[in-house]
Short mmCIF file of C-alpha atoms in Angstrom, two decimals:
data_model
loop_
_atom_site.label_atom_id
_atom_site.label_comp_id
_atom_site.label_asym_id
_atom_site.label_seq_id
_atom_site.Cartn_x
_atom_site.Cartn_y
_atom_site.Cartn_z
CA UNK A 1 -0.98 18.60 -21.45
CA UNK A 2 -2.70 21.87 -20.61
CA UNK A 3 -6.14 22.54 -18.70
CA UNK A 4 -8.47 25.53 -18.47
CA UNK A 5 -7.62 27.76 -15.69
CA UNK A 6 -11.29 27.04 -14.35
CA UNK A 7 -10.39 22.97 -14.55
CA UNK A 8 -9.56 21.38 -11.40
CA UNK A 9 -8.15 18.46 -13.03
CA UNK A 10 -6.32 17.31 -16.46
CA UNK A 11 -8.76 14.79 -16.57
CA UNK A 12 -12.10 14.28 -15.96
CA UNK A 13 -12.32 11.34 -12.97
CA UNK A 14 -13.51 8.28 -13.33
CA UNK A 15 -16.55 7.55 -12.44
CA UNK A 16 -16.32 3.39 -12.19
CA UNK A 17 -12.91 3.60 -10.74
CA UNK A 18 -13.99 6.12 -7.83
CA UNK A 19 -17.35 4.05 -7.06
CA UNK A 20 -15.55 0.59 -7.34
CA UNK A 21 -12.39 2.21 -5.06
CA UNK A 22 -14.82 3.20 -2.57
CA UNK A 23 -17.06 0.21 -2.70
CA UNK A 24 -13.82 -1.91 -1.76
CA UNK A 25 -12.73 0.42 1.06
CA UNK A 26 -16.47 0.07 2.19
CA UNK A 27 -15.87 -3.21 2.74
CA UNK A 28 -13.14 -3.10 4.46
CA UNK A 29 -13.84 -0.83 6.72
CA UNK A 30 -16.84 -2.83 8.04
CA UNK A 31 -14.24 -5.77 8.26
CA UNK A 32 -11.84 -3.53 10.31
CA UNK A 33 -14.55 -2.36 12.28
CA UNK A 34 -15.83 -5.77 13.08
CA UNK A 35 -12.65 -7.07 14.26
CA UNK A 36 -11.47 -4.01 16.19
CA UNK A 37 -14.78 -4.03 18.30
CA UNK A 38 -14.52 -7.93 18.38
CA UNK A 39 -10.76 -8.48 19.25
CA UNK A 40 -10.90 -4.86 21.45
CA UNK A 41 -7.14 -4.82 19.72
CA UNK A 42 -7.48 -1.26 20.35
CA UNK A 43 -4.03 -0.35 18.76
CA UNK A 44 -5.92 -1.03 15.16
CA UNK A 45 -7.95 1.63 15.10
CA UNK A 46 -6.15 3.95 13.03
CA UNK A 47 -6.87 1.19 10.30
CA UNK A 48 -10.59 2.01 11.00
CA UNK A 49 -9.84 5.65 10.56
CA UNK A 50 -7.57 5.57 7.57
CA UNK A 51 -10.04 3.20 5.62
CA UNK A 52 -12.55 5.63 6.50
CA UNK A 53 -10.62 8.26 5.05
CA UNK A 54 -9.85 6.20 1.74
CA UNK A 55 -14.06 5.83 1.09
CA UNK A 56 -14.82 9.47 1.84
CA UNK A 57 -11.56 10.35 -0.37
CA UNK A 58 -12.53 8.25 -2.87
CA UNK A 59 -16.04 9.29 -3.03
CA UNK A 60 -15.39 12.82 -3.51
CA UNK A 61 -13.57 12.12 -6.38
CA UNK A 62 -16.83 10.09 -7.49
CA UNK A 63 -18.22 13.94 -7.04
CA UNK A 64 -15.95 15.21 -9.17
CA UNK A 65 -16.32 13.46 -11.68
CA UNK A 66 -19.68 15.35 -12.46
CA UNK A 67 -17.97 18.80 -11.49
CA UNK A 68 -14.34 18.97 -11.60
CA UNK A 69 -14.32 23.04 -12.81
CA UNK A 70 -14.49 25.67 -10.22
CA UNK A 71 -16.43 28.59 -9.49
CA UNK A 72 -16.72 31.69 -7.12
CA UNK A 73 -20.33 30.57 -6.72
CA UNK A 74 -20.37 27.22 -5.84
CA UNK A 75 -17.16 25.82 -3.35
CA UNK A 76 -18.36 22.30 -3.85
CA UNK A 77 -15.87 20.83 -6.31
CA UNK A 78 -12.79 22.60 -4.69
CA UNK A 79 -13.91 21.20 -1.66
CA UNK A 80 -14.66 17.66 -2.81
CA UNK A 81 -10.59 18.21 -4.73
CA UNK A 82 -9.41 19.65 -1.08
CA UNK A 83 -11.04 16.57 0.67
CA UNK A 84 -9.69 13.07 -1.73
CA UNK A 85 -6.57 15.08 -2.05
CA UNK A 86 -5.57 15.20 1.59
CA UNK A 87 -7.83 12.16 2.93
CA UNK A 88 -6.01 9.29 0.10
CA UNK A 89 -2.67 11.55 0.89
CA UNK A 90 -3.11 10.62 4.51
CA UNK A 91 -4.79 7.41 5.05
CA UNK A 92 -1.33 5.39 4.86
CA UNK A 93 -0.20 7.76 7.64
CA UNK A 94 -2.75 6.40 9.88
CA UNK A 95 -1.90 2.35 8.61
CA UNK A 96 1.76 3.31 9.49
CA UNK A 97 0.82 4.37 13.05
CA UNK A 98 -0.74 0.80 13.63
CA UNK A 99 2.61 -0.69 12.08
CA UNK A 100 4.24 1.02 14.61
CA UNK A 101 2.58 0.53 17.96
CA UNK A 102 2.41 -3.54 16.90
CA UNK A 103 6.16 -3.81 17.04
CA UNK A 104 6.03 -2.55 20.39
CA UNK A 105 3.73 -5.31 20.99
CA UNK A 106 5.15 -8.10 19.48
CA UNK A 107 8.65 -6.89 21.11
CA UNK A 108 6.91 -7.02 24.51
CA UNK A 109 5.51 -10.31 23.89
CA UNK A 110 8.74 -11.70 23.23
CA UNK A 111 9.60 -11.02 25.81
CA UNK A 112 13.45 -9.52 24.42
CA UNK A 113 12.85 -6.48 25.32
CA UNK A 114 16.69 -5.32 25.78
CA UNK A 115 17.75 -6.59 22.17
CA UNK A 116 15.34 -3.47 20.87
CA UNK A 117 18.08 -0.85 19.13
CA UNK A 118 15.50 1.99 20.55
CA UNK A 119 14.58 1.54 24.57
CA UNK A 120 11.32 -0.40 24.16
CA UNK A 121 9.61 2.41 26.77
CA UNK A 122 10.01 5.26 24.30
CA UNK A 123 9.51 3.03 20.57
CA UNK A 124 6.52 3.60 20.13
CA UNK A 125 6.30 6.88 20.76
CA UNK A 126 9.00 8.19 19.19
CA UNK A 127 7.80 6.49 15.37
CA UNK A 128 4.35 7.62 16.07
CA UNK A 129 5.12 11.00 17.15
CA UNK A 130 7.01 11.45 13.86
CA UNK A 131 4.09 10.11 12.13
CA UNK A 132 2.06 12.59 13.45
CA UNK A 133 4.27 15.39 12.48
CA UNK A 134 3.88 13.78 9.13
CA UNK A 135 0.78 13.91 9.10
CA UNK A 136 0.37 17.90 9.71
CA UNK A 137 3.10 18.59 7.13
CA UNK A 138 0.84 17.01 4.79
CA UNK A 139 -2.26 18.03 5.54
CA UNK A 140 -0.99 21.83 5.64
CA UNK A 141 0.74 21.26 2.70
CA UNK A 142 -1.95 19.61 0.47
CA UNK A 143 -4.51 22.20 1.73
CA UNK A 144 -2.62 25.03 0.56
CA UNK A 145 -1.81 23.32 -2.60
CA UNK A 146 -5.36 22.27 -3.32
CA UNK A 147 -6.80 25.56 -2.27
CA UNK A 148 -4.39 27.79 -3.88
CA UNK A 149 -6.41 28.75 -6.75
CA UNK A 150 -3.81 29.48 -9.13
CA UNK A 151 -1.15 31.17 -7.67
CA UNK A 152 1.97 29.96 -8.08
CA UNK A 153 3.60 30.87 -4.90
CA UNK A 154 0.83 29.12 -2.96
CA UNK A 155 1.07 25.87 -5.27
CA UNK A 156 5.09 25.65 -4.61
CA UNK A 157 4.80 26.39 -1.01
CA UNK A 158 2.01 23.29 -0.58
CA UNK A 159 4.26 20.86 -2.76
CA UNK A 160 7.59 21.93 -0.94
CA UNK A 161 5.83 21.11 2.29
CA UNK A 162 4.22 17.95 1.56
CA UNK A 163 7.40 16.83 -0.62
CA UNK A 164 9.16 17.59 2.85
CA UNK A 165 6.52 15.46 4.91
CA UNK A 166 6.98 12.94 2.61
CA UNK A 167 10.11 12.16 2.54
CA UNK A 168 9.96 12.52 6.57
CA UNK A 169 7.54 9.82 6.63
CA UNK A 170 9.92 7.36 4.22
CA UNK A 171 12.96 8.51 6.57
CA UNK A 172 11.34 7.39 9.49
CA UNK A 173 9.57 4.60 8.03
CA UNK A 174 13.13 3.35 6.66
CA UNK A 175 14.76 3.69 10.96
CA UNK A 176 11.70 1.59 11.69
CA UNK A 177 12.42 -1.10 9.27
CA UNK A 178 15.95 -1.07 10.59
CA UNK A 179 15.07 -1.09 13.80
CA UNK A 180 12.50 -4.14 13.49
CA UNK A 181 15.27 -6.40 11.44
CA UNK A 182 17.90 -5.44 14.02
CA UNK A 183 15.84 -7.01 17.09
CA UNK A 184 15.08 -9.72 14.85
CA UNK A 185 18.78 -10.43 13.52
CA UNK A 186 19.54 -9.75 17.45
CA UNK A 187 17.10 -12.57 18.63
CA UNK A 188 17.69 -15.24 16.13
CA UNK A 189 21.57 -14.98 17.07
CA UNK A 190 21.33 -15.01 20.51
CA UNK A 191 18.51 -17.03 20.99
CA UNK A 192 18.66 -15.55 24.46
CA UNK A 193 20.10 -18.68 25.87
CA UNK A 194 16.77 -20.71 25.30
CA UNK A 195 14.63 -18.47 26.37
CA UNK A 196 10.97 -19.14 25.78
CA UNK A 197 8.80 -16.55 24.78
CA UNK A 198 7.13 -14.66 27.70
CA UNK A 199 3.36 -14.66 25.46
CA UNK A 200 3.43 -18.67 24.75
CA UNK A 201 1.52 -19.86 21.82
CA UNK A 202 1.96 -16.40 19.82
CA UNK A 203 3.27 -16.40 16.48
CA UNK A 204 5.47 -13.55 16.44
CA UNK A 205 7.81 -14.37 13.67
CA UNK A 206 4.97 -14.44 11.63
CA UNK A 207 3.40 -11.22 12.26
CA UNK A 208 6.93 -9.71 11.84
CA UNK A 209 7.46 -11.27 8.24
CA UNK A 210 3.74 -9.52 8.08
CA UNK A 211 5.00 -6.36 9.08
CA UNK A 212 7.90 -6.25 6.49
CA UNK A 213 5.98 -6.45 3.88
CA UNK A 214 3.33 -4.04 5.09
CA UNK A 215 6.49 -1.77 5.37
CA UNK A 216 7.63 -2.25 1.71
CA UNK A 217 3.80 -1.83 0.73
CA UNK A 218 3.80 1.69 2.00
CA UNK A 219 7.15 2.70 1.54
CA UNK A 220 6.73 1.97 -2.40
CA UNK A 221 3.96 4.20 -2.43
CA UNK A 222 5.09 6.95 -0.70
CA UNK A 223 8.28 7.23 -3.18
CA UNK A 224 5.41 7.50 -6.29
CA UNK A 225 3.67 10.19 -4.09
CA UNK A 226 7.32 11.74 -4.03
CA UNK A 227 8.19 11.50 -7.67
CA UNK A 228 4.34 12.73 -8.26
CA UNK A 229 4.57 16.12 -5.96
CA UNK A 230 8.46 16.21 -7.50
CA UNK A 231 7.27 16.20 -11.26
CA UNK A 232 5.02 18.87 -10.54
CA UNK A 233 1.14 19.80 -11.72
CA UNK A 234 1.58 19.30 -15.16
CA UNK A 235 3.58 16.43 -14.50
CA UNK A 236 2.89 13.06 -15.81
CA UNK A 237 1.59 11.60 -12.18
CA UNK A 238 -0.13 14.22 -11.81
CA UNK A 239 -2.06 14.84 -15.16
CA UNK A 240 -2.75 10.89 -15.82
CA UNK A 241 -5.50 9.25 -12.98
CA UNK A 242 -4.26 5.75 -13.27
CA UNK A 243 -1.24 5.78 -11.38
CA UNK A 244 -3.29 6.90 -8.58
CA UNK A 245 -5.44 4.07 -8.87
CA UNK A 246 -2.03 1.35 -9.20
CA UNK A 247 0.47 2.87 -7.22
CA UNK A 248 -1.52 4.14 -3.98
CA UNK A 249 -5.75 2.87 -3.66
CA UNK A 250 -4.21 -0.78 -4.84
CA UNK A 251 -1.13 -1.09 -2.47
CA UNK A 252 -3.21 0.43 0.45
CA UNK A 253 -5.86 -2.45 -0.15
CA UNK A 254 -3.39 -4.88 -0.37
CA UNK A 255 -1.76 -3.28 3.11
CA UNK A 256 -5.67 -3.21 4.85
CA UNK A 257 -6.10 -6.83 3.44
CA UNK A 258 -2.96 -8.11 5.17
CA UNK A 259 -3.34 -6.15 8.50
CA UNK A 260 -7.16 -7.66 8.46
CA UNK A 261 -4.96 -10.91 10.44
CA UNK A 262 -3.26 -8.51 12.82
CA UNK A 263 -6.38 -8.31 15.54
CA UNK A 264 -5.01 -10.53 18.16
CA UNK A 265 -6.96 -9.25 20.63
CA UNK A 266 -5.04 -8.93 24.05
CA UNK A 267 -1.77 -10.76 23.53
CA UNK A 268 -0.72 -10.01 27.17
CA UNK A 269 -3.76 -12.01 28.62
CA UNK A 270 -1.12 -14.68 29.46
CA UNK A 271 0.71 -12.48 31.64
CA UNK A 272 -1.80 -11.34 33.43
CA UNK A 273 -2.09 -14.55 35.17
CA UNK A 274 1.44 -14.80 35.54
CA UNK A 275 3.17 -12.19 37.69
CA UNK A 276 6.65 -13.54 36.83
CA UNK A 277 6.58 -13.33 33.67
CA UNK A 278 4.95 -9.69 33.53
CA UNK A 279 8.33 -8.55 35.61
CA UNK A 280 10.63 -10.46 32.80
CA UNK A 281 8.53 -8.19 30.12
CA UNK A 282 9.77 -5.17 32.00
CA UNK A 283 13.73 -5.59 31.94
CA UNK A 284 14.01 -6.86 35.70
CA UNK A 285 11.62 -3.39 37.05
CA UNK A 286 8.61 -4.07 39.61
CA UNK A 287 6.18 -3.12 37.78
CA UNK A 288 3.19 -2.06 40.06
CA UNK A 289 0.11 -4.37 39.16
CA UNK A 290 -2.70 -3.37 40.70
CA UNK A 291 -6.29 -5.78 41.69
CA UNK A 292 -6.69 -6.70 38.49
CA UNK A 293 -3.19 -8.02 37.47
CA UNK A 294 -1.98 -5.11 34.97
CA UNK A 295 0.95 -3.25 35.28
CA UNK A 296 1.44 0.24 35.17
CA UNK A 297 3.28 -0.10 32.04
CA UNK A 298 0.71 -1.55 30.25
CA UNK A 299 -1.29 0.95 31.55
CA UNK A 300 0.37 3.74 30.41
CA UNK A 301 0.76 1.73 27.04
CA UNK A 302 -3.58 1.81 26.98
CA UNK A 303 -3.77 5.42 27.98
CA UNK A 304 -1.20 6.38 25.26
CA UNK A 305 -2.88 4.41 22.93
CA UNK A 306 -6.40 6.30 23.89
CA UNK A 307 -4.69 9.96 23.37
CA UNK A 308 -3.34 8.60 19.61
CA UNK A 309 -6.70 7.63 18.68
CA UNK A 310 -8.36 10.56 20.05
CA UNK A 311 -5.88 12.56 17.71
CA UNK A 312 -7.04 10.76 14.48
CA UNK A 313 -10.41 10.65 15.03
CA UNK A 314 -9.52 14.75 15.21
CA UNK A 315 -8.99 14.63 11.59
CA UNK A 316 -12.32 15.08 10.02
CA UNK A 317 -12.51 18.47 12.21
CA UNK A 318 -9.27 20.17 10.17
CA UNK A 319 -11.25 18.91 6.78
CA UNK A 320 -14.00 21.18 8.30
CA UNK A 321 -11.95 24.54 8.84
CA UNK A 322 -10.49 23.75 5.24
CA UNK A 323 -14.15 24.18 4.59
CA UNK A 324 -14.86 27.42 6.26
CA UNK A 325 -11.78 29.03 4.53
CA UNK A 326 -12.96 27.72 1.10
CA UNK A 327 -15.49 29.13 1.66
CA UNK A 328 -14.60 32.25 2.70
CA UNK A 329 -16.08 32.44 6.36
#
């Protein structure tokens, strides 16, 4: 299948699948947004962000459907190409740092914190910190293959590098799975000699069964995002819309309506009441808690928390140098 060289596409988007894809992100964005600011589950935000990113995404490619050729005179429809490429690209980056930062959670609230394979103080960060270098692979490497306006060097160098940030982000994604079913396996064998959980009343084993299949979700879709940047431009992912449409906007609503459940709001309220039961969540450390009954691990846990969202809602500001440089200022 061949294009002109002024076409940014093989195809000309759809108009009723970009409104109705955005239209259902809409939606669930203001149902994310409603529950984050009701629950205060602050941990969820990146599901805020990355549905966010899906309508925007989605939306330009509404754009394009009315101009999907490019022009030295008017920047708009590589932009609105540069913009759904790398927002839809990256939006299950930001659901997979929320997957990440609840295991912590539901580890702490356990209470097994010592059956964890990874030292429960440095989980979280370590899965999100790789997330976030996923995250810039991609970005860097769909802007330079978006904005590469023909030249083939440009357009291998962007696929190698988000090819490479892909299969990062399945890599890690596949440790984390591992990681979650061996302090599961590790929990239901040793039952910790009776041990009740140190959050009473909170469902963990369902939230982890959740959490499995939110993992599978996204892990399917990242190997079609694979096999499409590994077929190439003119490959069939590539030059056909509706695998976009049933093998990465559908699985990612399917993921935001799932984690829609996961707002449960301040899971360690219990402990906060209960000093001895905040020191069993900390492996047999004093933790220091201060007037109002939180230690300085949860603490920490908050503040780390703030900088990761402060990071994503940095996004929309490298969409707006990708801007400048289309351009040309």
């Amino acid at each position: 299948m061949a294009k002109a060289r002024s076409d940014l596409y093989y195809y000309t988007p759809s108009l009723p699948l970009a409104i109705t894809s955005a239209a259902v992100f809409s939606i669930f964005l203001a149902i994310h947004t409603y529950r984050l600011f009701r629950t205060k589950t602050w941990f969820c935000t990146p599901f805020v962000i990355g549905a966010l990113c899906e309508v925007i995404g989605f939306s330009a490619r509404a754009y394009s459907h009315y101009h999907k050729t490019y022009s030295r005179t008017n920047a708009g429809p590589l932009v609105a190409l540069i913009v759904q490429a790398c927002l839809i690209l990256l939006a299950p980056l930001l659901y997979a740092a929320s997957v990440y930062m609840f295991l912590g959670r539901i580890i702490h609230a356990t209470g097994h914190t010592t059956l964890s394979p990874i030292p429960i103080r440095y989980l979280t960060k370590i899965f999100v910190w790789a997330d976030i270098i996923c995250i810039n692979l991609q970005s860097t490497g769909a802007s330079l293959f978006t904005n590469a306006k023909g030249k083939a060097s440009m357009v291998s160098l962007g696929k190698t590098i988000v090819l490479v940030g892909l299969v990062a982000q399945i890599f890690t994604f596949g440790l984390f799975v591992y990681v979650a079913v061996m302090w599961h396996y590790r929990v239901k064998k040793n039952a910790c000699g009776g041990r009740r959980n140190a959050v009473e009343g909170f469902e963990w084993e369902r939230y982890v069964g959740l959490l499995y299949v939110v993992s599978v979700i996204i892990t399917f879709r990242n190997l079609f995002r694979v096999a499409e940047y590994a077929m190439g431009e003119e490959g069939y992912l590539n030059a056909n819309e509706w695998p976009t449409y049933a093998f990465d906007a559908l699985p990612m609503a399917v993921v935001l309506t799932i984690c829609a459940f996961w707002y449960v709001g301040n899971i360690y309220a219990p402990l906060e009441q209960n000093r001895e039961s905040l020191e069993m969540m900390v492996d047999g450390e004093q933790p220091g808690v201060e007037g109002n009954g939180r230690g300085k691990n949860e603490k920490k846990a908050d503040a780390f928390d703030i900088a990761i969202n402060v990071f994503f809602l940095g996004i929309p500001w490298l969409f707006g140098k990708v801007t400048k440089v289309v351009k040309g200022k």
